[in-house]
Amino acid sequence: MSPHPEAPPGTAHRIADDAEALEVAAKLAEEFVAGAAGRDADRALPRAELDRLSASGLLAITVPAGHGGADVSAVTLAEVFRLLAAADGSLAQIPQSHFVYVNVLRRQGTPEQQKFFFSEVLAGRRFGNAQSEAGTKHIQDIRTRLEPRPDGSYELTGVKHYSTGALFADWIPVLARGRNEELYVAYVPREAPGVTVSDDWDGMGQRTTASGTVRLVGVTVPADRVVPHHLTFRGPQLHGAVAQLLHAAIDAGLASGALAEAVAFVRTKSRPWFESGFETAAEDPLLIQRFGELALQVRAAEALLSAAARAVDAARADLTDDTAAEASIAVAAAKVSTGAAAVEAGSALFEVSGTRSALDSLNLHRHWRDARTHTLHDPPRWKVQHIGRYVLNGTPPPRHGLL
């Protein structure tokens, strides 16, 4: 393989198993939550926190055991993301693409590519993404080109938007079309000549993901850094299910984080409504009722997330058209539920907490802003459509990587 970018200082910890992965994620979440509101308010990019994430070994937990990784279950991976998102919804979004493109290598990488890139991941190096494009006909209208050169290498040219993680990455996986119009992923060093990453993301939510623009002008890509992504979808696959499972886990974390913030605020800061006759807001039976309703919605979303992760694990163990379809539908159900719970909890936080919670200085609105922004990744109405078609007519979900 070709030389890699400079390694970050230090050596990443090697996580042994699922239990350790969950323990490490919980500890990091405790660290990250303390500064989440301030980072969002100041738009302070979480470079130090991402370095902690890399050093912890969490970014390598899906590397296959044969290559030295923990190869954790989907159940564990989803819970890791839920824990991180409950602490900081922006921070949790950044490594989502990292795991997606580790998964691409698991599926389509050659043994040599897997050996090289998995060792990179185990060392703590990060994958970003350069996938989506703006101004095209639709999300799958990819115009970035990967053109072969006479010496066997490729030339990569295009412009990518919403490139979460690229600014912080060691490697940027780029989705592009070859001469045959098939999809490929080119793994490009962040500092490669011709690559420019702009921190121009100005979304109302997930403000510190740095999901900006990547420009690629005549970038040289060696053949051993190109993976035939189109082959992923020519048989039963879990690419979309895993990617969407992580999005659902982020939404579930956003929901539980907002609910926890509301609980803490009402217990310590809210005043009781004068008509309630109680000394504290937490004794108000109408507030108790509302918290019960919110808790039910969050618990239901978490239960569907867990069920979806188990379906993905079952399909990994026995991958067929039927098990892949079951996994995709289970993940779609979880994504619809977790997204609704995240937006509802982020909004209800103000309803139950009262006027003071709207103070900009408290920055409680970051929960709703993060949820509303993250849930725009893909429309839940189409997930409901595929669920309905599957249940009523037995129509399997499409293999397009977004389900």
mmCIF file of C-alpha atoms in Angstrom:
data_model
loop_
_atom_site.group_PDB
_atom_site.id
_atom_site.type_symbol
_atom_site.label_atom_id
_atom_site.label_comp_id
_atom_site.label_asym_id
_atom_site.label_seq_id
_atom_site.Cartn_x
_atom_site.Cartn_y
_atom_site.Cartn_z
ATOM 1 C CA MET A 1 0.000 0.000 0.000
ATOM 2 C CA SER A 2 1.013 3.622 -0.450
ATOM 3 C CA PRO A 3 2.348 5.722 2.460
ATOM 4 C CA HIS A 4 -0.195 6.912 4.987
ATOM 5 C CA PRO A 5 -0.573 10.358 6.561
ATOM 6 C CA GLU A 6 1.318 11.228 9.714
ATOM 7 C CA ALA A 7 0.019 9.256 12.666
ATOM 8 C CA PRO A 8 -1.503 11.124 15.594
ATOM 9 C CA PRO A 9 0.709 11.212 18.679
ATOM 10 C CA GLY A 10 0.515 8.164 20.902
ATOM 11 C CA THR A 11 -0.808 4.689 20.277
ATOM 12 C CA ALA A 12 -4.479 3.764 20.389
ATOM 13 C CA HIS A 13 -5.655 1.411 23.094
ATOM 14 C CA ARG A 14 -6.761 -2.016 21.854
ATOM 15 C CA ILE A 15 -10.282 -2.807 23.093
ATOM 16 C CA ALA A 16 -10.724 -6.517 23.769
ATOM 17 C CA ASP A 17 -14.465 -7.163 23.662
ATOM 18 C CA ASP A 18 -18.018 -5.830 23.775
ATOM 19 C CA ALA A 19 -18.035 -5.285 27.516
ATOM 20 C CA GLU A 20 -14.916 -3.139 27.399
ATOM 21 C CA ALA A 21 -16.269 -1.162 24.452
ATOM 22 C CA LEU A 22 -19.378 -0.237 26.428
ATOM 23 C CA GLU A 23 -17.337 0.631 29.503
ATOM 24 C CA VAL A 24 -15.021 2.909 27.521
ATOM 25 C CA ALA A 25 -17.952 4.577 25.736
ATOM 26 C CA ALA A 26 -19.723 5.284 29.024
ATOM 27 C CA LYS A 27 -16.597 6.878 30.512
ATOM 28 C CA LEU A 28 -16.008 9.030 27.439
ATOM 29 C CA ALA A 29 -19.648 10.116 27.445
ATOM 30 C CA GLU A 30 -19.230 11.334 31.026
ATOM 31 C CA GLU A 31 -16.241 13.395 29.921
ATOM 32 C CA PHE A 32 -17.831 14.780 26.770
ATOM 33 C CA VAL A 33 -21.139 15.899 28.273
ATOM 34 C CA ALA A 34 -19.491 18.443 30.537
ATOM 35 C CA GLY A 35 -18.379 20.679 27.682
ATOM 36 C CA ALA A 36 -21.111 19.935 25.140
ATOM 37 C CA ALA A 37 -23.171 23.093 25.676
ATOM 38 C CA GLY A 38 -20.118 25.342 25.589
ATOM 39 C CA ARG A 39 -18.679 23.737 22.465
ATOM 40 C CA ASP A 40 -21.991 24.209 20.680
ATOM 41 C CA ALA A 41 -22.451 27.810 21.845
ATOM 42 C CA ASP A 42 -18.939 28.829 20.789
ATOM 43 C CA ARG A 43 -18.782 26.472 17.818
ATOM 44 C CA ALA A 44 -15.578 25.099 19.281
ATOM 45 C CA LEU A 45 -14.639 22.111 17.152
ATOM 46 C CA PRO A 46 -14.019 18.973 19.260
ATOM 47 C CA ARG A 47 -10.481 18.154 18.121
ATOM 48 C CA ALA A 48 -9.276 17.212 21.603
ATOM 49 C CA GLU A 49 -12.340 15.072 22.208
ATOM 50 C CA LEU A 50 -11.873 13.264 18.889
ATOM 51 C CA ASP A 51 -8.259 12.584 19.781
ATOM 52 C CA ARG A 52 -9.503 11.059 23.039
ATOM 53 C CA LEU A 53 -11.964 8.965 21.018
ATOM 54 C CA SER A 54 -9.166 7.756 18.731
ATOM 55 C CA ALA A 55 -6.808 6.977 21.606
ATOM 56 C CA SER A 56 -9.534 5.068 23.454
ATOM 57 C CA GLY A 57 -9.698 2.392 20.740
ATOM 58 C CA LEU A 58 -13.429 2.820 20.173
ATOM 59 C CA LEU A 59 -12.936 3.624 16.495
ATOM 60 C CA ALA A 60 -11.507 0.141 15.922
ATOM 61 C CA ILE A 61 -14.186 -1.962 17.606
ATOM 62 C CA THR A 62 -15.623 -3.247 14.298
ATOM 63 C CA VAL A 63 -12.278 -4.383 12.894
ATOM 64 C CA PRO A 64 -12.536 -8.166 12.367
ATOM 65 C CA ALA A 65 -10.991 -10.376 15.028
ATOM 66 C CA GLY A 66 -8.670 -11.912 12.453
ATOM 67 C CA HIS A 67 -7.065 -8.505 12.025
ATOM 68 C CA GLY A 68 -6.792 -7.828 15.753
ATOM 69 C CA GLY A 69 -10.080 -6.025 16.379
ATOM 70 C CA ALA A 70 -12.855 -6.667 18.883
ATOM 71 C CA ASP A 71 -15.430 -7.189 16.092
ATOM 72 C CA VAL A 72 -18.247 -6.140 18.419
ATOM 73 C CA SER A 73 -21.897 -6.908 17.798
ATOM 74 C CA ALA A 74 -24.291 -4.442 16.207
ATOM 75 C CA VAL A 75 -26.065 -4.293 19.564
ATOM 76 C CA THR A 76 -22.878 -3.027 21.187
ATOM 77 C CA LEU A 77 -22.050 -0.634 18.366
ATOM 78 C CA ALA A 78 -25.521 0.927 18.515
ATOM 79 C CA GLU A 79 -25.264 1.363 22.271
ATOM 80 C CA VAL A 80 -21.838 3.006 21.938
ATOM 81 C CA PHE A 81 -23.343 5.589 19.596
ATOM 82 C CA ARG A 82 -26.409 6.071 21.794
ATOM 83 C CA LEU A 83 -24.208 6.786 24.815
ATOM 84 C CA LEU A 84 -22.037 9.257 22.931
ATOM 85 C CA ALA A 85 -25.027 11.044 21.369
ATOM 86 C CA ALA A 86 -26.757 11.405 24.730
ATOM 87 C CA ALA A 87 -23.669 13.355 25.804
ATOM 88 C CA ASP A 88 -23.021 15.375 22.614
ATOM 89 C CA GLY A 89 -25.088 14.936 19.460
ATOM 90 C CA SER A 90 -22.542 16.686 17.262
ATOM 91 C CA LEU A 91 -19.583 14.697 18.501
ATOM 92 C CA ALA A 92 -21.388 11.381 18.055
ATOM 93 C CA GLN A 93 -22.229 12.215 14.437
ATOM 94 C CA ILE A 94 -18.591 12.648 13.399
ATOM 95 C CA PRO A 95 -17.509 8.953 13.582
ATOM 96 C CA GLN A 96 -20.687 7.612 11.943
ATOM 97 C CA SER A 97 -19.081 7.696 8.496
ATOM 98 C CA HIS A 98 -15.886 6.213 9.914
ATOM 99 C CA PHE A 99 -17.694 2.998 10.790
ATOM 100 C CA VAL A 100 -19.624 2.970 7.508
ATOM 101 C CA TYR A 101 -16.407 3.012 5.522
ATOM 102 C CA VAL A 102 -14.721 0.449 7.753
ATOM 103 C CA ASN A 103 -17.730 -1.675 6.821
ATOM 104 C CA VAL A 104 -17.137 -1.021 3.111
ATOM 105 C CA LEU A 105 -13.642 -2.463 3.488
ATOM 106 C CA ARG A 106 -15.005 -5.476 5.333
ATOM 107 C CA ARG A 107 -17.336 -6.145 2.435
ATOM 108 C CA GLN A 108 -15.293 -5.279 -0.667
ATOM 109 C CA GLY A 109 -11.687 -4.662 0.343
ATOM 110 C CA THR A 110 -8.996 -7.027 -0.931
ATOM 111 C CA PRO A 111 -6.976 -8.918 1.705
ATOM 112 C CA GLU A 112 -4.116 -6.446 1.179
ATOM 113 C CA GLN A 113 -6.419 -3.439 1.526
ATOM 114 C CA GLN A 114 -7.982 -4.886 4.647
ATOM 115 C CA LYS A 115 -4.595 -5.584 6.216
ATOM 116 C CA PHE A 116 -3.381 -2.053 5.580
ATOM 117 C CA PHE A 117 -6.476 -0.058 6.420
ATOM 118 C CA PHE A 118 -7.492 -2.114 9.429
ATOM 119 C CA SER A 119 -4.021 -1.541 10.869
ATOM 120 C CA GLU A 120 -4.561 2.180 10.283
ATOM 121 C CA VAL A 121 -7.853 2.048 12.177
ATOM 122 C CA LEU A 122 -6.330 0.025 15.015
ATOM 123 C CA ALA A 123 -3.645 2.715 15.307
ATOM 124 C CA GLY A 124 -6.375 5.288 15.934
ATOM 125 C CA ARG A 125 -6.545 6.905 12.519
ATOM 126 C CA ARG A 126 -9.873 8.294 11.437
ATOM 127 C CA PHE A 127 -11.985 8.001 8.282
ATOM 128 C CA GLY A 128 -14.104 10.988 7.293
ATOM 129 C CA ASN A 129 -16.398 11.048 4.291
ATOM 130 C CA ALA A 130 -16.907 12.824 0.993
ATOM 131 C CA GLN A 131 -20.154 11.352 -0.198
ATOM 132 C CA SER A 132 -23.041 13.770 -0.728
ATOM 133 C CA GLU A 133 -23.199 16.411 -3.447
ATOM 134 C CA ALA A 134 -25.308 19.552 -3.654
ATOM 135 C CA GLY A 135 -27.167 20.828 -6.711
ATOM 136 C CA THR A 136 -27.597 17.414 -8.308
ATOM 137 C CA LYS A 137 -30.880 15.803 -9.341
ATOM 138 C CA HIS A 138 -31.081 13.658 -6.178
ATOM 139 C CA ILE A 139 -28.891 12.125 -3.519
ATOM 140 C CA GLN A 140 -27.700 9.264 -5.713
ATOM 141 C CA ASP A 141 -26.819 11.518 -8.642
ATOM 142 C CA ILE A 142 -23.068 11.317 -7.992
ATOM 143 C CA ARG A 143 -20.987 13.377 -10.421
ATOM 144 C CA THR A 144 -17.523 13.089 -8.889
ATOM 145 C CA ARG A 145 -15.333 11.225 -11.366
ATOM 146 C CA LEU A 146 -12.677 8.572 -10.897
ATOM 147 C CA GLU A 147 -10.817 8.326 -14.193
ATOM 148 C CA PRO A 148 -8.144 5.684 -14.898
ATOM 149 C CA ARG A 149 -4.644 6.766 -15.915
ATOM 150 C CA PRO A 150 -2.237 4.857 -18.181
ATOM 151 C CA ASP A 151 0.010 3.933 -15.225
ATOM 152 C CA GLY A 152 -2.840 2.110 -13.462
ATOM 153 C CA SER A 153 -3.620 4.867 -10.979
ATOM 154 C CA TYR A 154 -6.723 7.087 -11.015
ATOM 155 C CA GLU A 155 -7.520 10.782 -11.123
ATOM 156 C CA LEU A 156 -10.283 12.005 -8.807
ATOM 157 C CA THR A 157 -12.207 15.226 -9.454
ATOM 158 C CA GLY A 158 -15.361 16.589 -7.843
ATOM 159 C CA VAL A 159 -16.975 18.658 -5.104
ATOM 160 C CA LYS A 160 -18.625 17.150 -2.033
ATOM 161 C CA HIS A 161 -20.877 18.720 0.588
ATOM 162 C CA TYR A 162 -22.027 17.687 4.095
ATOM 163 C CA SER A 163 -18.659 15.980 4.500
ATOM 164 C CA THR A 164 -18.910 15.163 8.189
ATOM 165 C CA GLY A 165 -15.612 14.102 9.674
ATOM 166 C CA ALA A 166 -13.455 15.118 6.713
ATOM 167 C CA LEU A 167 -11.883 18.076 8.498
ATOM 168 C CA PHE A 168 -10.701 15.823 11.325
ATOM 169 C CA ALA A 169 -9.825 12.791 9.210
ATOM 170 C CA ASP A 170 -6.586 11.026 8.377
ATOM 171 C CA TRP A 171 -8.307 9.383 5.407
ATOM 172 C CA ILE A 172 -11.281 10.663 3.407
ATOM 173 C CA PRO A 173 -13.321 7.959 1.645
ATOM 174 C CA VAL A 174 -14.717 9.547 -1.520
ATOM 175 C CA LEU A 175 -17.755 8.185 -3.343
ATOM 176 C CA ALA A 176 -17.238 8.524 -7.115
ATOM 177 C CA ARG A 177 -18.278 7.077 -10.445
ATOM 178 C CA GLY A 178 -15.876 5.332 -12.780
ATOM 179 C CA ARG A 179 -15.956 5.211 -16.583
ATOM 180 C CA ASN A 180 -18.564 2.458 -16.420
ATOM 181 C CA GLU A 181 -20.736 4.741 -14.222
ATOM 182 C CA GLU A 182 -20.442 2.242 -11.379
ATOM 183 C CA LEU A 183 -19.813 3.466 -7.832
ATOM 184 C CA TYR A 184 -16.377 3.247 -6.252
ATOM 185 C CA VAL A 185 -14.897 4.429 -2.967
ATOM 186 C CA ALA A 186 -11.457 6.022 -3.134
ATOM 187 C CA TYR A 187 -9.607 6.292 0.184
ATOM 188 C CA VAL A 188 -7.648 9.543 -0.016
ATOM 189 C CA PRO A 189 -5.241 11.013 2.564
ATOM 190 C CA ARG A 190 -6.631 14.195 4.116
ATOM 191 C CA GLU A 191 -3.472 16.098 3.145
ATOM 192 C CA ALA A 192 -3.156 14.717 -0.408
ATOM 193 C CA PRO A 193 -2.326 17.261 -3.147
ATOM 194 C CA GLY A 194 -5.512 18.524 -4.765
ATOM 195 C CA VAL A 195 -7.699 17.949 -1.668
ATOM 196 C CA THR A 196 -9.203 21.006 0.048
ATOM 197 C CA VAL A 197 -11.476 20.682 3.082
ATOM 198 C CA SER A 198 -13.453 23.812 3.987
ATOM 199 C CA ASP A 199 -15.007 24.389 7.390
ATOM 200 C CA ASP A 200 -18.068 26.100 5.901
ATOM 201 C CA TRP A 201 -20.882 24.156 7.584
ATOM 202 C CA ASP A 202 -23.362 26.658 9.063
ATOM 203 C CA GLY A 203 -26.278 24.430 10.063
ATOM 204 C CA MET A 204 -28.528 25.469 12.929
ATOM 205 C CA GLY A 205 -27.797 22.149 14.639
ATOM 206 C CA GLN A 206 -24.889 19.745 14.927
ATOM 207 C CA ARG A 207 -22.815 22.894 14.754
ATOM 208 C CA THR A 208 -19.481 21.308 15.684
ATOM 209 C CA THR A 209 -19.478 18.446 13.183
ATOM 210 C CA ALA A 210 -17.642 20.645 10.635
ATOM 211 C CA SER A 211 -19.736 19.051 7.893
ATOM 212 C CA GLY A 212 -18.335 21.300 5.214
ATOM 213 C CA THR A 213 -17.139 21.091 1.626
ATOM 214 C CA VAL A 214 -14.447 18.860 0.122
ATOM 215 C CA ARG A 215 -12.987 19.871 -3.226
ATOM 216 C CA LEU A 216 -11.001 17.351 -5.252
ATOM 217 C CA VAL A 217 -8.978 18.664 -8.175
ATOM 218 C CA GLY A 218 -6.899 16.167 -10.136
ATOM 219 C CA VAL A 219 -6.215 14.048 -7.051
ATOM 220 C CA THR A 220 -3.964 11.062 -7.754
ATOM 221 C CA VAL A 221 -5.327 7.842 -6.272
ATOM 222 C CA PRO A 222 -3.266 4.624 -6.405
ATOM 223 C CA ALA A 223 -5.213 1.560 -7.544
ATOM 224 C CA ASP A 224 -4.791 -0.102 -4.152
ATOM 225 C CA ARG A 225 -6.881 2.624 -2.515
ATOM 226 C CA VAL A 226 -9.966 2.074 -4.670
ATOM 227 C CA VAL A 227 -12.811 -0.254 -3.660
ATOM 228 C CA PRO A 228 -15.652 -1.372 -6.010
ATOM 229 C CA HIS A 229 -18.586 -0.223 -3.906
ATOM 230 C CA HIS A 230 -21.166 -1.113 -6.571
ATOM 231 C CA LEU A 231 -20.539 -4.798 -5.916
ATOM 232 C CA THR A 232 -21.914 -4.343 -2.397
ATOM 233 C CA PHE A 233 -25.451 -4.118 -3.743
ATOM 234 C CA ARG A 234 -25.417 -7.143 -6.060
ATOM 235 C CA GLY A 235 -26.555 -9.531 -3.375
ATOM 236 C CA PRO A 236 -27.939 -9.517 0.141
ATOM 237 C CA GLN A 237 -26.146 -6.816 2.101
ATOM 238 C CA LEU A 238 -26.218 -4.910 5.378
ATOM 239 C CA HIS A 239 -24.431 -1.746 4.276
ATOM 240 C CA GLY A 240 -27.524 0.438 4.495
ATOM 241 C CA ALA A 241 -28.861 -1.286 7.585
ATOM 242 C CA VAL A 242 -25.648 -0.692 9.549
ATOM 243 C CA ALA A 243 -25.328 2.919 8.404
ATOM 244 C CA GLN A 244 -28.938 3.654 9.299
ATOM 245 C CA LEU A 245 -28.666 1.791 12.590
ATOM 246 C CA LEU A 246 -25.971 4.248 13.658
ATOM 247 C CA HIS A 247 -28.165 7.188 12.660
ATOM 248 C CA ALA A 248 -31.008 5.677 14.698
ATOM 249 C CA ALA A 249 -28.679 5.233 17.670
ATOM 250 C CA ILE A 250 -27.680 8.889 17.457
ATOM 251 C CA ASP A 251 -31.353 9.897 17.456
ATOM 252 C CA ALA A 252 -32.042 7.640 20.442
ATOM 253 C CA GLY A 253 -29.149 9.259 22.281
ATOM 254 C CA LEU A 254 -30.397 12.730 21.433
ATOM 255 C CA ALA A 255 -33.814 11.788 22.811
ATOM 256 C CA SER A 256 -32.491 10.384 26.079
ATOM 257 C CA GLY A 257 -30.074 13.311 26.470
ATOM 258 C CA ALA A 258 -32.874 15.851 26.082
ATOM 259 C CA LEU A 259 -35.093 13.962 28.520
ATOM 260 C CA ALA A 260 -32.305 13.794 31.094
ATOM 261 C CA GLU A 261 -31.712 17.541 30.732
ATOM 262 C CA ALA A 262 -35.416 18.212 31.250
ATOM 263 C CA VAL A 263 -35.482 16.029 34.365
ATOM 264 C CA ALA A 264 -32.489 17.825 35.872
ATOM 265 C CA PHE A 265 -33.924 21.261 35.071
ATOM 266 C CA VAL A 266 -37.374 20.605 36.501
ATOM 267 C CA ARG A 267 -35.950 19.038 39.644
ATOM 268 C CA THR A 268 -33.567 21.906 40.386
ATOM 269 C CA LYS A 269 -34.691 25.089 38.632
ATOM 270 C CA SER A 270 -38.353 25.071 37.588
ATOM 271 C CA ARG A 271 -40.976 26.749 39.749
ATOM 272 C CA PRO A 272 -44.321 25.050 40.346
ATOM 273 C CA TRP A 273 -47.367 26.498 38.637
ATOM 274 C CA PHE A 274 -49.309 28.400 41.300
ATOM 275 C CA GLU A 275 -52.519 26.453 40.661
ATOM 276 C CA SER A 276 -50.865 23.124 41.389
ATOM 277 C CA GLY A 277 -50.707 23.731 45.141
ATOM 278 C CA PHE A 278 -47.301 22.013 45.410
ATOM 279 C CA GLU A 279 -44.009 23.334 46.701
ATOM 280 C CA THR A 280 -41.927 22.008 43.822
ATOM 281 C CA ALA A 281 -42.469 21.596 40.090
ATOM 282 C CA ALA A 282 -41.498 17.929 40.311
ATOM 283 C CA GLU A 283 -44.631 17.260 42.410
ATOM 284 C CA ASP A 284 -47.017 18.719 39.821
ATOM 285 C CA PRO A 285 -49.187 15.792 38.602
ATOM 286 C CA LEU A 286 -49.576 17.336 35.148
ATOM 287 C CA LEU A 287 -45.804 17.517 34.749
ATOM 288 C CA ILE A 288 -45.489 13.982 36.081
ATOM 289 C CA GLN A 289 -47.957 12.844 33.426
ATOM 290 C CA ARG A 290 -46.005 14.570 30.668
ATOM 291 C CA PHE A 291 -42.711 13.087 31.814
ATOM 292 C CA GLY A 292 -44.342 9.670 31.832
ATOM 293 C CA GLU A 293 -45.462 10.142 28.237
ATOM 294 C CA LEU A 294 -42.003 11.279 27.156
ATOM 295 C CA ALA A 295 -40.335 8.389 28.967
ATOM 296 C CA LEU A 296 -42.616 5.929 27.177
ATOM 297 C CA GLN A 297 -41.706 7.399 23.796
ATOM 298 C CA VAL A 298 -37.988 7.310 24.537
ATOM 299 C CA ARG A 299 -38.158 3.768 25.933
ATOM 300 C CA ALA A 300 -40.104 2.560 22.900
ATOM 301 C CA ALA A 301 -37.519 4.107 20.590
ATOM 302 C CA GLU A 302 -34.670 2.472 22.509
ATOM 303 C CA ALA A 303 -36.450 -0.888 22.402
ATOM 304 C CA LEU A 304 -36.856 -0.678 18.628
ATOM 305 C CA LEU A 305 -33.201 0.312 18.314
ATOM 306 C CA SER A 306 -32.182 -2.746 20.307
ATOM 307 C CA ALA A 307 -34.454 -5.000 18.232
ATOM 308 C CA ALA A 308 -33.005 -3.580 15.025
ATOM 309 C CA ALA A 309 -29.448 -4.187 16.198
ATOM 310 C CA ARG A 310 -30.311 -7.790 17.049
ATOM 311 C CA ALA A 311 -31.797 -8.215 13.570
ATOM 312 C CA VAL A 312 -28.563 -6.932 12.038
ATOM 313 C CA ASP A 313 -26.539 -9.364 14.152
ATOM 314 C CA ALA A 314 -28.814 -12.234 13.131
ATOM 315 C CA ALA A 315 -28.388 -11.336 9.465
ATOM 316 C CA ARG A 316 -24.602 -11.102 9.836
ATOM 317 C CA ALA A 317 -24.597 -14.630 11.201
ATOM 318 C CA ASP A 318 -26.724 -15.948 8.309
ATOM 319 C CA LEU A 319 -26.878 -13.464 5.441
ATOM 320 C CA THR A 320 -29.667 -14.224 2.977
ATOM 321 C CA ASP A 321 -32.157 -12.138 1.043
ATOM 322 C CA ASP A 322 -34.709 -12.749 3.778
ATOM 323 C CA THR A 323 -32.490 -11.961 6.770
ATOM 324 C CA ALA A 324 -31.112 -8.851 5.061
ATOM 325 C CA ALA A 325 -34.665 -7.665 4.363
ATOM 326 C CA GLU A 326 -35.713 -8.289 7.968
ATOM 327 C CA ALA A 327 -32.722 -6.309 9.203
ATOM 328 C CA SER A 328 -33.404 -3.374 6.899
ATOM 329 C CA ILE A 329 -37.063 -3.202 7.880
ATOM 330 C CA ALA A 330 -36.227 -3.455 11.590
ATOM 331 C CA VAL A 331 -33.703 -0.635 11.252
ATOM 332 C CA ALA A 332 -36.201 1.470 9.299
ATOM 333 C CA ALA A 333 -38.744 1.065 12.099
ATOM 334 C CA ALA A 334 -36.141 2.069 14.671
ATOM 335 C CA LYS A 335 -35.079 5.103 12.648
ATOM 336 C CA VAL A 336 -38.648 6.391 12.332
ATOM 337 C CA SER A 337 -39.262 5.953 16.055
ATOM 338 C CA THR A 338 -35.960 7.328 17.339
ATOM 339 C CA GLY A 339 -36.159 10.362 15.065
ATOM 340 C CA ALA A 340 -39.632 11.247 16.298
ATOM 341 C CA ALA A 341 -38.572 10.750 19.915
ATOM 342 C CA ALA A 342 -35.515 12.974 19.500
ATOM 343 C CA VAL A 343 -37.476 15.869 18.014
ATOM 344 C CA GLU A 344 -40.311 15.494 20.520
ATOM 345 C CA ALA A 345 -38.052 15.322 23.570
ATOM 346 C CA GLY A 346 -35.968 18.253 22.359
ATOM 347 C CA SER A 347 -39.097 20.360 21.980
ATOM 348 C CA ALA A 348 -40.893 19.140 25.120
ATOM 349 C CA LEU A 349 -37.858 20.089 27.206
ATOM 350 C CA PHE A 350 -39.102 23.699 27.068
ATOM 351 C CA GLU A 351 -42.741 22.785 27.576
ATOM 352 C CA VAL A 352 -42.023 21.072 30.895
ATOM 353 C CA SER A 353 -39.228 23.357 32.097
ATOM 354 C CA GLY A 354 -40.848 26.759 31.722
ATOM 355 C CA THR A 355 -39.804 30.190 30.498
ATOM 356 C CA ARG A 356 -36.342 30.254 32.037
ATOM 357 C CA SER A 357 -35.292 27.249 29.934
ATOM 358 C CA ALA A 358 -35.522 29.421 26.818
ATOM 359 C CA LEU A 359 -32.617 31.632 27.910
ATOM 360 C CA ASP A 360 -30.021 31.576 25.181
ATOM 361 C CA SER A 361 -27.262 31.521 27.800
ATOM 362 C CA LEU A 362 -28.375 28.052 28.937
ATOM 363 C CA ASN A 363 -28.228 26.714 25.376
ATOM 364 C CA LEU A 364 -30.831 24.048 26.067
ATOM 365 C CA HIS A 365 -32.117 24.538 22.537
ATOM 366 C CA ARG A 366 -29.083 22.653 21.232
ATOM 367 C CA HIS A 367 -30.962 19.404 21.946
ATOM 368 C CA TRP A 368 -33.816 20.301 19.591
ATOM 369 C CA ARG A 369 -31.488 21.888 17.017
ATOM 370 C CA ASP A 370 -29.290 18.802 16.916
ATOM 371 C CA ALA A 371 -32.295 16.475 16.661
ATOM 372 C CA ARG A 372 -34.082 18.492 14.001
ATOM 373 C CA THR A 373 -30.893 18.764 11.932
ATOM 374 C CA HIS A 374 -29.812 15.149 12.240
ATOM 375 C CA THR A 375 -33.247 13.749 11.414
ATOM 376 C CA LEU A 376 -33.100 15.489 8.022
ATOM 377 C CA HIS A 377 -30.539 13.002 6.702
ATOM 378 C CA ASP A 378 -33.259 11.004 4.955
ATOM 379 C CA PRO A 379 -37.072 11.209 5.074
ATOM 380 C CA PRO A 380 -38.855 8.852 7.489
ATOM 381 C CA ARG A 381 -41.934 8.911 5.249
ATOM 382 C CA TRP A 382 -40.098 6.682 2.774
ATOM 383 C CA LYS A 383 -39.084 4.290 5.511
ATOM 384 C CA VAL A 384 -42.741 3.997 6.511
ATOM 385 C CA GLN A 385 -43.572 3.287 2.868
ATOM 386 C CA HIS A 386 -41.072 0.427 2.688
ATOM 387 C CA ILE A 387 -42.289 -0.986 5.996
ATOM 388 C CA GLY A 388 -45.875 -0.912 4.719
ATOM 389 C CA ARG A 389 -44.983 -2.560 1.413
ATOM 390 C CA TYR A 390 -43.041 -5.273 3.211
ATOM 391 C CA VAL A 391 -45.778 -6.010 5.759
ATOM 392 C CA LEU A 392 -48.736 -5.859 3.367
ATOM 393 C CA ASN A 393 -47.326 -7.272 0.146
ATOM 394 C CA GLY A 394 -44.087 -8.952 1.144
ATOM 395 C CA THR A 395 -42.101 -6.522 -1.012
ATOM 396 C CA PRO A 396 -38.454 -6.594 0.053
ATOM 397 C CA PRO A 397 -36.761 -3.235 0.663
ATOM 398 C CA PRO A 398 -34.521 -1.911 -2.125
ATOM 399 C CA ARG A 399 -30.756 -2.295 -2.043
ATOM 400 C CA HIS A 400 -29.656 1.304 -2.317
ATOM 401 C CA GLY A 401 -27.635 1.757 0.850
ATOM 402 C CA LEU A 402 -30.093 4.090 2.616
ATOM 403 C CA LEU A 403 -32.309 1.443 4.190
#
